[in-house]
mmCIF file of C-alpha atoms in Angstrom:
data_model
loop_
_atom_site.group_PDB
_atom_site.id
_atom_site.type_symbol
_atom_site.label_atom_id
_atom_site.label_comp_id
_atom_site.label_asym_id
_atom_site.label_seq_id
_atom_site.Cartn_x
_atom_site.Cartn_y
_atom_site.Cartn_z
ATOM 1 C CA MET A 89 -2.062 31.513 -5.173
ATOM 2 C CA ASP A 90 -5.503 32.924 -5.583
ATOM 3 C CA VAL A 91 -8.444 30.522 -6.811
ATOM 4 C CA ASP A 92 -12.023 30.641 -6.820
ATOM 5 C CA VAL A 93 -12.705 27.817 -4.260
ATOM 6 C CA ILE A 94 -10.381 25.776 -2.208
ATOM 7 C CA VAL A 95 -11.597 22.319 -1.258
ATOM 8 C CA VAL A 96 -9.638 20.794 1.667
ATOM 9 C CA GLY A 97 -9.366 17.095 1.540
ATOM 10 C CA ALA A 98 -9.197 14.624 -1.278
ATOM 11 C CA GLY A 99 -11.857 11.715 -0.048
ATOM 12 C CA PRO A 100 -14.682 11.219 -1.976
ATOM 13 C CA ALA A 101 -16.602 14.516 -1.022
ATOM 14 C CA GLY A 102 -13.478 16.890 -1.372
ATOM 15 C CA ALA A 103 -12.636 15.215 -4.605
ATOM 16 C CA PHE A 104 -16.353 15.374 -5.997
ATOM 17 C CA THR A 105 -16.846 18.598 -5.373
ATOM 18 C CA ALA A 106 -13.533 19.675 -6.797
ATOM 19 C CA TYR A 107 -14.516 17.752 -10.050
ATOM 20 C CA ASN A 108 -18.358 19.447 -9.944
ATOM 21 C CA LEU A 109 -16.539 23.002 -9.706
ATOM 22 C CA ALA A 110 -14.071 22.722 -12.371
ATOM 23 C CA GLN A 111 -17.096 21.375 -14.801
ATOM 24 C CA ALA A 112 -18.339 24.832 -14.113
ATOM 25 C CA ASN A 113 -15.273 26.295 -15.212
ATOM 26 C CA LEU A 114 -14.119 27.481 -11.829
ATOM 27 C CA ASN A 115 -10.611 27.845 -10.885
ATOM 28 C CA VAL A 116 -10.480 25.123 -8.023
ATOM 29 C CA LEU A 117 -7.367 24.169 -5.712
ATOM 30 C CA LEU A 118 -7.755 20.603 -3.928
ATOM 31 C CA LEU A 119 -5.471 20.809 -0.887
ATOM 32 C CA ASP A 120 -4.920 16.948 1.278
ATOM 33 C CA LYS A 121 -2.522 16.792 4.052
ATOM 34 C CA GLU A 122 -0.969 13.373 2.992
ATOM 35 C CA ARG A 123 1.013 12.194 0.094
ATOM 36 C CA LEU A 124 -1.335 10.902 -2.386
ATOM 37 C CA PRO A 125 -2.608 8.281 -2.860
ATOM 38 C CA ARG A 126 -2.662 7.076 0.998
ATOM 39 C CA TYR A 127 -4.427 4.186 2.814
ATOM 40 C CA LYS A 128 -7.427 4.974 4.310
ATOM 41 C CA SER A 129 -9.814 2.579 7.053
ATOM 42 C CA CYS A 130 -12.785 2.419 5.639
ATOM 43 C CA GLY A 131 -15.067 -0.782 4.946
ATOM 44 C CA GLY A 132 -15.249 0.292 1.373
ATOM 45 C CA ALA A 133 -18.522 -0.699 0.332
ATOM 46 C CA VAL A 134 -19.979 1.324 -2.684
ATOM 47 C CA SER A 135 -23.866 1.105 -2.570
ATOM 48 C CA LEU A 136 -25.986 0.990 -5.677
ATOM 49 C CA LYS A 137 -27.220 4.526 -4.774
ATOM 50 C CA VAL A 138 -23.873 5.603 -5.765
ATOM 51 C CA GLN A 139 -24.313 5.335 -9.355
ATOM 52 C CA GLU A 140 -27.333 7.600 -9.437
ATOM 53 C CA ILE A 141 -24.590 10.506 -8.526
ATOM 54 C CA LEU A 142 -21.449 9.679 -10.568
ATOM 55 C CA THR A 143 -23.417 9.849 -13.943
ATOM 56 C CA ASP A 144 -20.519 11.102 -15.736
ATOM 57 C CA PHE A 145 -18.313 8.116 -15.663
ATOM 58 C CA LYS A 146 -18.119 4.359 -14.153
ATOM 59 C CA ILE A 147 -15.607 2.898 -11.211
ATOM 60 C CA ASN A 148 -15.223 -0.178 -12.692
ATOM 61 C CA ASN A 149 -11.463 -0.123 -12.643
ATOM 62 C CA VAL A 150 -11.452 0.457 -8.925
ATOM 63 C CA ILE A 151 -13.992 -2.071 -7.796
ATOM 64 C CA GLU A 152 -12.448 -4.750 -6.055
ATOM 65 C CA ASP A 153 -15.255 -7.060 -5.830
ATOM 66 C CA GLU A 154 -19.088 -7.533 -6.829
ATOM 67 C CA ILE A 155 -21.202 -8.421 -3.718
ATOM 68 C CA THR A 156 -24.423 -10.863 -4.562
ATOM 69 C CA LYS A 157 -24.687 -12.485 -1.019
ATOM 70 C CA VAL A 158 -24.650 -11.361 2.578
ATOM 71 C CA VAL A 159 -24.211 -13.918 5.819
ATOM 72 C CA PHE A 160 -25.529 -12.465 8.853
ATOM 73 C CA SER A 161 -25.383 -13.989 12.329
ATOM 74 C CA HIS A 162 -26.014 -12.748 15.878
ATOM 75 C CA ASN A 163 -23.108 -13.346 18.287
ATOM 76 C CA PHE A 164 -21.479 -15.755 16.092
ATOM 77 C CA GLN A 165 -25.211 -17.758 16.355
ATOM 78 C CA GLN A 166 -28.090 -18.746 13.842
ATOM 79 C CA PRO A 167 -26.512 -17.398 10.505
ATOM 80 C CA ILE A 168 -29.012 -16.328 7.707
ATOM 81 C CA ASN A 169 -27.687 -16.321 4.265
ATOM 82 C CA ILE A 170 -29.289 -13.836 1.893
ATOM 83 C CA ASP A 171 -28.638 -14.070 -1.999
ATOM 84 C CA PHE A 172 -29.709 -11.419 -3.843
ATOM 85 C CA LEU A 173 -28.581 -13.383 -7.364
ATOM 86 C CA LYS A 174 -26.964 -9.984 -8.564
ATOM 87 C CA PRO A 175 -24.905 -7.408 -7.076
ATOM 88 C CA PHE A 176 -26.138 -5.377 -4.528
ATOM 89 C CA THR A 177 -23.054 -3.205 -3.500
ATOM 90 C CA TYR A 178 -19.644 -3.507 -4.555
ATOM 91 C CA MET A 179 -16.079 -3.480 -2.991
ATOM 92 C CA VAL A 180 -13.419 -0.642 -3.126
ATOM 93 C CA MET A 181 -10.045 0.163 -1.595
ATOM 94 C CA ARG A 182 -10.426 4.090 -0.439
ATOM 95 C CA ASP A 183 -6.816 4.601 -1.799
ATOM 96 C CA LYS A 184 -7.795 3.565 -5.265
ATOM 97 C CA LEU A 185 -11.241 5.242 -5.077
ATOM 98 C CA ASP A 186 -10.013 8.586 -3.964
ATOM 99 C CA ASP A 187 -7.070 8.489 -6.282
ATOM 100 C CA PHE A 188 -9.289 7.920 -9.120
ATOM 101 C CA LEU A 189 -11.866 10.840 -8.185
ATOM 102 C CA VAL A 190 -8.809 13.147 -7.686
ATOM 103 C CA LYS A 191 -7.783 12.264 -11.067
ATOM 104 C CA LYS A 192 -10.802 13.101 -12.563
ATOM 105 C CA ALA A 193 -10.412 16.155 -11.298
ATOM 106 C CA GLN A 194 -7.040 16.873 -12.237
ATOM 107 C CA ASN A 195 -8.205 16.208 -15.914
ATOM 108 C CA LEU A 196 -10.584 19.117 -15.415
ATOM 109 C CA GLY A 197 -8.023 21.418 -14.313
ATOM 110 C CA VAL A 198 -8.291 21.075 -10.809
ATOM 111 C CA LYS A 199 -4.819 21.780 -8.877
ATOM 112 C CA VAL A 200 -4.242 19.245 -6.490
ATOM 113 C CA ILE A 201 -1.438 19.423 -3.633
ATOM 114 C CA ASP A 202 -0.946 17.205 -1.521
ATOM 115 C CA ASN A 203 1.408 16.637 1.722
ATOM 116 C CA ASN A 204 0.236 20.080 2.840
ATOM 117 C CA LYS A 205 -1.476 20.358 6.230
ATOM 118 C CA VAL A 206 -4.038 23.178 6.833
ATOM 119 C CA VAL A 207 -3.540 24.952 10.125
ATOM 120 C CA GLU A 208 -5.853 27.629 9.749
ATOM 121 C CA VAL A 209 -8.655 28.916 8.000
ATOM 122 C CA ILE A 210 -9.077 33.360 8.068
ATOM 123 C CA GLN A 211 -12.274 34.269 6.756
ATOM 124 C CA ASN A 212 -12.179 38.047 5.600
ATOM 125 C CA LYS A 213 -14.967 40.223 3.828
ATOM 126 C CA ASN A 214 -14.307 39.284 0.427
ATOM 127 C CA GLN A 215 -12.142 36.529 1.125
ATOM 128 C CA VAL A 216 -10.899 33.350 2.971
ATOM 129 C CA GLN A 217 -7.213 32.631 3.422
ATOM 130 C CA VAL A 218 -6.124 29.383 4.001
ATOM 131 C CA ASN A 219 -2.724 28.715 5.812
ATOM 132 C CA THR A 220 -0.701 25.160 5.684
ATOM 133 C CA ASN A 221 2.153 23.945 6.920
ATOM 134 C CA THR A 222 4.420 25.236 3.788
ATOM 135 C CA ASP A 223 2.150 27.920 2.427
ATOM 136 C CA SER A 224 -1.006 30.039 2.084
ATOM 137 C CA PHE A 225 -3.712 30.675 -0.302
ATOM 138 C CA THR A 226 -6.462 32.546 -0.763
ATOM 139 C CA ALA A 227 -10.023 31.921 -2.568
ATOM 140 C CA GLN A 228 -13.447 33.223 -2.680
ATOM 141 C CA LEU A 229 -15.212 30.383 -1.232
ATOM 142 C CA ILE A 230 -13.870 27.168 0.917
ATOM 143 C CA VAL A 231 -15.213 23.664 1.372
ATOM 144 C CA GLY A 232 -14.194 21.711 4.373
ATOM 145 C CA ALA A 233 -13.874 17.824 3.244
ATOM 146 C CA ASP A 234 -11.114 17.079 5.878
ATOM 147 C CA GLY A 235 -13.216 14.438 7.476
ATOM 148 C CA ALA A 236 -14.236 14.163 11.336
ATOM 149 C CA LYS A 237 -12.657 16.726 13.237
ATOM 150 C CA SER A 238 -12.545 18.970 10.513
ATOM 151 C CA VAL A 239 -9.910 22.032 10.901
ATOM 152 C CA VAL A 240 -12.013 23.823 8.267
ATOM 153 C CA ALA A 241 -15.280 23.308 10.353
ATOM 154 C CA SER A 242 -13.855 24.325 13.449
ATOM 155 C CA ASP A 243 -12.346 27.270 12.046
ATOM 156 C CA LEU A 244 -15.476 28.161 10.384
ATOM 157 C CA GLY A 245 -17.250 27.736 13.728
ATOM 158 C CA LEU A 246 -19.373 24.837 12.352
ATOM 159 C CA MET A 247 -20.194 21.171 13.537
ATOM 160 C CA THR A 248 -19.216 22.291 17.247
ATOM 161 C CA ASP A 249 -21.658 19.488 18.849
ATOM 162 C CA LEU A 250 -21.164 16.588 16.704
ATOM 163 C CA GLU A 251 -21.449 12.903 18.321
ATOM 164 C CA TYR A 252 -18.827 10.436 17.321
ATOM 165 C CA GLY A 253 -18.899 6.623 16.957
ATOM 166 C CA VAL A 254 -15.825 4.786 16.051
ATOM 167 C CA ALA A 255 -14.342 1.654 14.068
ATOM 168 C CA TYR A 256 -11.649 -0.223 13.819
ATOM 169 C CA GLU A 257 -10.395 -2.557 10.867
ATOM 170 C CA LYS A 258 -7.770 -4.699 9.794
ATOM 171 C CA GLU A 259 -6.399 -5.560 6.323
ATOM 172 C CA LEU A 260 -5.596 -9.409 6.292
ATOM 173 C CA LYS A 261 -3.623 -11.084 4.038
ATOM 174 C CA VAL A 262 -5.503 -14.572 3.578
ATOM 175 C CA SER A 263 -4.679 -18.043 1.379
ATOM 176 C CA GLU A 264 -6.115 -18.018 -2.007
ATOM 177 C CA ARG A 265 -8.390 -21.029 -0.941
ATOM 178 C CA ARG A 266 -10.121 -18.469 2.075
ATOM 179 C CA LEU A 267 -10.245 -15.459 -0.484
ATOM 180 C CA ASN A 268 -12.247 -17.274 -3.116
ATOM 181 C CA SER A 269 -14.384 -19.060 -0.620
ATOM 182 C CA GLN A 270 -15.395 -15.473 0.453
ATOM 183 C CA ARG A 271 -15.687 -14.134 -2.926
ATOM 184 C CA GLY A 272 -18.744 -12.059 -3.689
ATOM 185 C CA ILE A 273 -19.701 -12.597 0.135
ATOM 186 C CA ILE A 274 -20.207 -10.087 2.955
ATOM 187 C CA HIS A 275 -20.599 -11.561 6.262
ATOM 188 C CA LEU A 276 -22.106 -9.270 9.159
ATOM 189 C CA ASP A 277 -22.280 -10.322 12.677
ATOM 190 C CA TYR A 278 -24.392 -7.793 15.515
ATOM 191 C CA GLY A 279 -24.225 -9.391 18.516
ATOM 192 C CA ILE A 280 -20.717 -9.467 19.389
ATOM 193 C CA VAL A 281 -20.407 -5.692 19.771
ATOM 194 C CA SER A 282 -23.250 -3.395 21.740
ATOM 195 C CA ASN A 283 -24.846 -0.760 19.478
ATOM 196 C CA GLY A 284 -22.941 -1.763 16.334
ATOM 197 C CA TYR A 285 -21.496 -4.701 14.006
ATOM 198 C CA VAL A 286 -18.386 -6.591 12.541
ATOM 199 C CA TRP A 287 -17.697 -7.331 8.988
ATOM 200 C CA VAL A 288 -15.473 -9.478 6.831
ATOM 201 C CA PHE A 289 -15.395 -7.745 3.172
ATOM 202 C CA PRO A 290 -13.585 -9.233 0.329
ATOM 203 C CA LYS A 291 -11.246 -7.094 -1.361
ATOM 204 C CA ALA A 292 -9.224 -8.441 -4.526
ATOM 205 C CA GLU A 293 -6.130 -9.467 -2.873
ATOM 206 C CA HIS A 294 -6.800 -9.711 0.867
ATOM 207 C CA LEU A 295 -10.213 -9.368 3.074
ATOM 208 C CA SER A 296 -10.951 -6.085 5.160
ATOM 209 C CA VAL A 297 -12.565 -7.152 8.341
ATOM 210 C CA GLY A 298 -13.467 -4.431 10.801
ATOM 211 C CA VAL A 299 -15.659 -3.527 13.792
ATOM 212 C CA GLY A 300 -17.751 -0.466 14.678
ATOM 213 C CA THR A 301 -19.996 1.137 17.237
ATOM 214 C CA TYR A 302 -21.525 3.997 18.336
ATOM 215 C CA ALA A 303 -21.169 2.713 22.229
ATOM 216 C CA GLN A 304 -18.804 4.487 24.366
ATOM 217 C CA GLY A 305 -16.231 2.479 26.340
ATOM 218 C CA ILE A 306 -15.942 -0.818 24.222
ATOM 219 C CA ASP A 307 -12.876 -2.366 23.753
ATOM 220 C CA LEU A 308 -12.466 -2.613 19.964
ATOM 221 C CA LYS A 309 -9.576 -4.560 19.051
ATOM 222 C CA GLY A 310 -10.208 -7.315 21.828
ATOM 223 C CA LYS A 311 -14.082 -7.644 19.928
ATOM 224 C CA LEU A 312 -12.345 -7.613 16.510
ATOM 225 C CA ASN A 313 -9.921 -9.954 18.072
ATOM 226 C CA ASP A 314 -12.626 -12.673 19.554
ATOM 227 C CA TYR A 315 -14.693 -12.229 15.775
ATOM 228 C CA LEU A 316 -11.322 -13.079 14.040
ATOM 229 C CA VAL A 317 -10.962 -16.202 16.262
ATOM 230 C CA SER A 318 -14.165 -17.265 15.289
ATOM 231 C CA GLU A 319 -13.853 -16.627 11.594
ATOM 232 C CA ARG A 320 -10.450 -18.543 11.709
ATOM 233 C CA LEU A 321 -8.417 -15.677 10.804
ATOM 234 C CA ILE A 322 -6.536 -14.857 13.622
ATOM 235 C CA ASP A 323 -3.331 -16.102 12.528
ATOM 236 C CA SER A 324 -3.306 -14.236 9.043
ATOM 237 C CA ASP A 325 -0.805 -11.221 7.945
ATOM 238 C CA VAL A 326 -2.380 -7.955 9.097
ATOM 239 C CA LEU A 327 -1.572 -5.867 6.096
ATOM 240 C CA GLN A 328 -2.930 -2.744 7.648
ATOM 241 C CA ALA A 329 -4.457 -1.941 11.242
ATOM 242 C CA LYS A 330 -6.206 1.377 12.018
ATOM 243 C CA GLY A 331 -9.235 2.833 13.694
ATOM 244 C CA HIS A 332 -11.166 5.846 12.524
ATOM 245 C CA LEU A 333 -13.853 8.013 13.743
ATOM 246 C CA LEU A 334 -17.941 7.954 12.686
ATOM 247 C CA PRO A 335 -19.573 11.481 13.233
ATOM 248 C CA ILE A 336 -23.351 10.133 13.663
ATOM 249 C CA GLY A 337 -25.863 12.070 11.192
ATOM 250 C CA GLY A 338 -29.245 12.818 12.003
ATOM 251 C CA ASP A 339 -29.747 16.225 13.793
ATOM 252 C CA LYS A 340 -29.589 19.409 12.010
ATOM 253 C CA HIS A 341 -26.538 21.679 12.107
ATOM 254 C CA LYS A 342 -25.700 25.041 10.041
ATOM 255 C CA LEU A 343 -23.283 23.725 7.337
ATOM 256 C CA ASN A 344 -22.344 26.523 6.216
ATOM 257 C CA ASN A 345 -21.458 30.413 6.497
ATOM 258 C CA GLN A 346 -20.659 32.913 4.294
ATOM 259 C CA ARG A 347 -17.412 32.058 3.393
ATOM 260 C CA GLY A 348 -17.549 28.265 3.209
ATOM 261 C CA LEU A 349 -19.335 24.899 3.957
ATOM 262 C CA VAL A 350 -18.615 21.623 5.178
ATOM 263 C CA VAL A 351 -19.214 17.910 3.377
ATOM 264 C CA GLY A 352 -19.180 14.719 4.153
ATOM 265 C CA ASP A 353 -17.497 13.308 7.119
ATOM 266 C CA ALA A 354 -16.786 16.795 7.990
ATOM 267 C CA ALA A 355 -20.541 17.786 7.661
ATOM 268 C CA GLY A 356 -21.569 14.532 10.081
ATOM 269 C CA LEU A 357 -23.110 12.965 7.207
ATOM 270 C CA VAL A 358 -22.235 8.942 8.018
ATOM 271 C CA ASP A 359 -25.488 6.840 8.292
ATOM 272 C CA PRO A 360 -26.323 6.385 11.989
ATOM 273 C CA LEU A 361 -27.688 3.080 11.723
ATOM 274 C CA SER A 362 -25.148 1.353 8.721
ATOM 275 C CA GLY A 363 -22.010 3.704 9.504
ATOM 276 C CA GLU A 364 -22.104 4.440 5.379
ATOM 277 C CA GLY A 365 -20.393 7.717 4.339
ATOM 278 C CA ILE A 366 -19.305 7.352 0.561
ATOM 279 C CA PHE A 367 -22.696 7.685 -0.699
ATOM 280 C CA TYR A 368 -23.649 10.840 1.414
ATOM 281 C CA ALA A 369 -20.224 12.114 0.926
ATOM 282 C CA LEU A 370 -20.749 12.202 -3.130
ATOM 283 C CA LYS A 371 -24.304 13.102 -2.468
ATOM 284 C CA SER A 372 -23.286 16.107 -0.072
ATOM 285 C CA ALA A 373 -20.579 16.929 -2.758
ATOM 286 C CA GLN A 374 -23.252 17.345 -5.399
ATOM 287 C CA LEU A 375 -25.496 19.584 -3.461
ATOM 288 C CA ALA A 376 -22.293 21.795 -2.329
ATOM 289 C CA SER A 377 -20.795 22.322 -5.861
ATOM 290 C CA LYS A 378 -24.294 23.425 -7.240
ATOM 291 C CA THR A 379 -24.782 25.735 -4.364
ATOM 292 C CA ILE A 380 -21.385 27.182 -4.687
ATOM 293 C CA VAL A 381 -21.825 27.767 -8.861
ATOM 294 C CA ASN A 382 -25.315 29.516 -7.790
ATOM 295 C CA THR A 383 -23.590 31.345 -5.046
ATOM 296 C CA LEU A 384 -20.659 32.945 -7.012
ATOM 297 C CA SER A 385 -22.978 33.425 -10.335
ATOM 298 C CA LYS A 386 -24.920 36.061 -7.410
ATOM 299 C CA ALA A 387 -27.948 33.485 -8.107
ATOM 300 C CA GLY A 388 -28.305 32.273 -4.493
ATOM 301 C CA SER A 389 -25.932 32.045 -1.342
ATOM 302 C CA LEU A 390 -24.350 29.070 0.681
ATOM 303 C CA ASP A 391 -27.234 29.228 3.374
ATOM 304 C CA ARG A 392 -29.136 26.996 0.306
ATOM 305 C CA TYR A 393 -26.841 24.226 1.021
ATOM 306 C CA THR A 394 -28.094 23.364 4.326
ATOM 307 C CA GLU A 395 -31.364 23.454 3.441
ATOM 308 C CA LEU A 396 -30.818 21.159 0.366
ATOM 309 C CA VAL A 397 -29.222 18.771 3.378
ATOM 310 C CA ASN A 398 -31.820 19.046 5.407
ATOM 311 C CA GLN A 399 -34.489 18.520 3.144
ATOM 312 C CA GLU A 400 -32.498 15.675 1.297
ATOM 313 C CA ILE A 401 -30.763 13.489 3.418
ATOM 314 C CA LEU A 402 -31.541 14.400 7.156
ATOM 315 C CA PRO A 403 -35.076 12.458 6.804
ATOM 316 C CA GLU A 404 -33.482 9.365 6.075
ATOM 317 C CA PHE A 405 -30.901 9.746 8.922
ATOM 318 C CA LYS A 406 -33.529 10.954 11.370
ATOM 319 C CA LYS A 407 -35.552 7.645 10.554
ATOM 320 C CA ALA A 408 -31.995 5.726 10.703
ATOM 321 C CA ARG A 409 -31.780 6.384 14.352
ATOM 322 C CA LEU A 410 -34.928 5.796 15.234
ATOM 323 C CA ILE A 411 -34.363 2.123 13.846
ATOM 324 C CA GLY A 412 -31.243 1.912 15.322
ATOM 325 C CA LYS A 413 -32.969 2.426 18.672
ATOM 326 C CA ILE A 414 -35.234 -0.388 17.950
ATOM 327 C CA PHE A 415 -32.552 -2.637 16.276
ATOM 328 C CA PHE A 416 -29.407 -2.503 18.507
ATOM 329 C CA PRO A 417 -31.017 -2.969 21.938
ATOM 330 C CA PHE A 418 -33.059 -5.690 20.949
ATOM 331 C CA SER A 419 -30.869 -7.525 18.509
ATOM 332 C CA LYS A 420 -31.538 -10.694 19.894
ATOM 333 C CA THR A 421 -34.969 -10.801 19.547
ATOM 334 C CA ILE A 422 -34.907 -8.973 15.711
ATOM 335 C CA HIS A 423 -32.266 -11.702 14.764
ATOM 336 C CA LYS A 424 -34.993 -14.561 15.621
ATOM 337 C CA LEU A 425 -37.629 -12.691 13.500
ATOM 338 C CA PHE A 426 -35.271 -12.789 10.585
ATOM 339 C CA ASN A 427 -34.726 -16.255 10.825
ATOM 340 C CA LYS A 428 -38.859 -16.152 10.272
ATOM 341 C CA LYS A 429 -39.014 -13.527 8.005
ATOM 342 C CA GLU A 430 -35.926 -13.125 6.031
ATOM 343 C CA TRP A 431 -37.775 -10.630 3.770
ATOM 344 C CA ILE A 432 -37.471 -7.995 6.343
ATOM 345 C CA LEU A 433 -33.554 -8.335 6.293
ATOM 346 C CA LYS A 434 -33.610 -8.232 2.602
ATOM 347 C CA GLN A 435 -35.500 -5.000 2.761
ATOM 348 C CA LEU A 436 -33.088 -3.732 5.607
ATOM 349 C CA LEU A 437 -30.163 -4.411 2.820
ATOM 350 C CA THR A 438 -31.879 -2.925 0.119
ATOM 351 C CA VAL A 439 -32.424 0.052 2.138
ATOM 352 C CA ILE A 440 -28.812 0.305 2.572
ATOM 353 C CA TYR A 441 -27.303 -0.481 -0.542
ATOM 354 C CA GLY A 442 -30.238 0.295 -3.001
ATOM 355 C CA GLY A 443 -32.699 2.683 -3.336
ATOM 356 C CA LYS A 444 -35.609 1.879 -0.891
ATOM 357 C CA SER A 445 -36.587 4.404 1.611
ATOM 358 C CA TYR A 446 -35.859 3.984 5.619
ATOM 359 C CA SER A 447 -39.180 5.305 6.042
ATOM 360 C CA ASP A 448 -40.753 2.040 4.561
ATOM 361 C CA LEU A 449 -38.004 -0.024 6.910
ATOM 362 C CA TYR A 450 -39.244 1.820 9.832
ATOM 363 C CA ASN A 451 -42.871 1.557 8.987
ATOM 364 C CA THR A 452 -41.915 -2.530 8.767
ATOM 365 C CA PHE A 453 -40.376 -2.569 11.747
ATOM 366 C CA ARG A 454 -42.962 -1.059 13.769
ATOM 367 C CA SER A 455 -45.604 -3.174 12.198
ATOM 368 C CA GLU A 456 -43.858 -6.607 12.516
ATOM 369 C CA ILE A 457 -42.429 -6.028 16.066
ATOM 370 C CA PRO A 458 -45.456 -4.885 17.916
ATOM 371 C CA PHE A 459 -44.082 -5.114 21.535
ATOM 372 C CA LEU A 460 -41.614 -2.453 20.383
ATOM 373 C CA ARG A 461 -43.859 0.136 19.145
ATOM 374 C CA PHE A 462 -43.746 2.239 22.135
ATOM 375 C CA LYS A 463 -40.469 1.637 22.768
ATOM 376 C CA VAL A 464 -38.860 4.452 20.374
#
């Protein structure tokens, strides 16, 4: 099969890239190694910022819960309750969200082939050849949306020096009473695990409970079990349990060559403070698809994509990394500050899930925690 663009990976980054390219009347093939739809380990928090990108349609039908409150604690202690009074983020399951976006792309003519694992990408002068475990395809350009440890990135010679965090999550079946008590509320604790946090997110029929960290050598399963004991969830039925890598964003990388580019997790575009990836998957898909359309119409080159990511995403990631260097090592002290000045915590949440800037939050941290000013 010969197409204009092959997109590898049917997550939010890949599906939305394919959708946008099809809107521009390009012939697009979307490949995924698994049978769709499939379970994906992910907290599933969709921020308000996503609405700025998904302007063509709403995702109401895949929203599992609307979050208005958050409870912060530090190593099980001193819980802080923040109530925004209106939704500040939404909960989704990735299998449903991804399937929704894939179907939107299919409706515009994107050819989707699942259960087809890419094993090799060969670049030629005028095209790219993609070999899978069952077939071979050619296109003018390729998009790697195949996540952390991307095959496409590797074969294109991109993203060779990424750093990774790791997360481990369980989907738990709980009583209707417990689920109702959790409705509209997320719980976060950032003292249990070094350089990370644990969470409880409510879904329509179960709870997603997980732990993530950017530190090395952490017993994630043990830390999560400790948290489950504290939350009285340790005896809950486990529906799914799976870990995944978190490619740490914040450093400049070459995200393209002449025949292809990478988006989302494959491009290392995960928030280095919160671990959020869905918004940046969609944002990079938006930037990538515009660049590809211009490239194929001879109005530019794929190099423009790397420039756009460096301009529109990387500055925020760099500030998020700096905040992380303040936040995680001094989390106990900062939690005491949050208890006295809840508005700072609210600002933190607004940055992660709303439209505020990490630059503003960074300045707040530096001004409100004077003894940390020279420790970054």
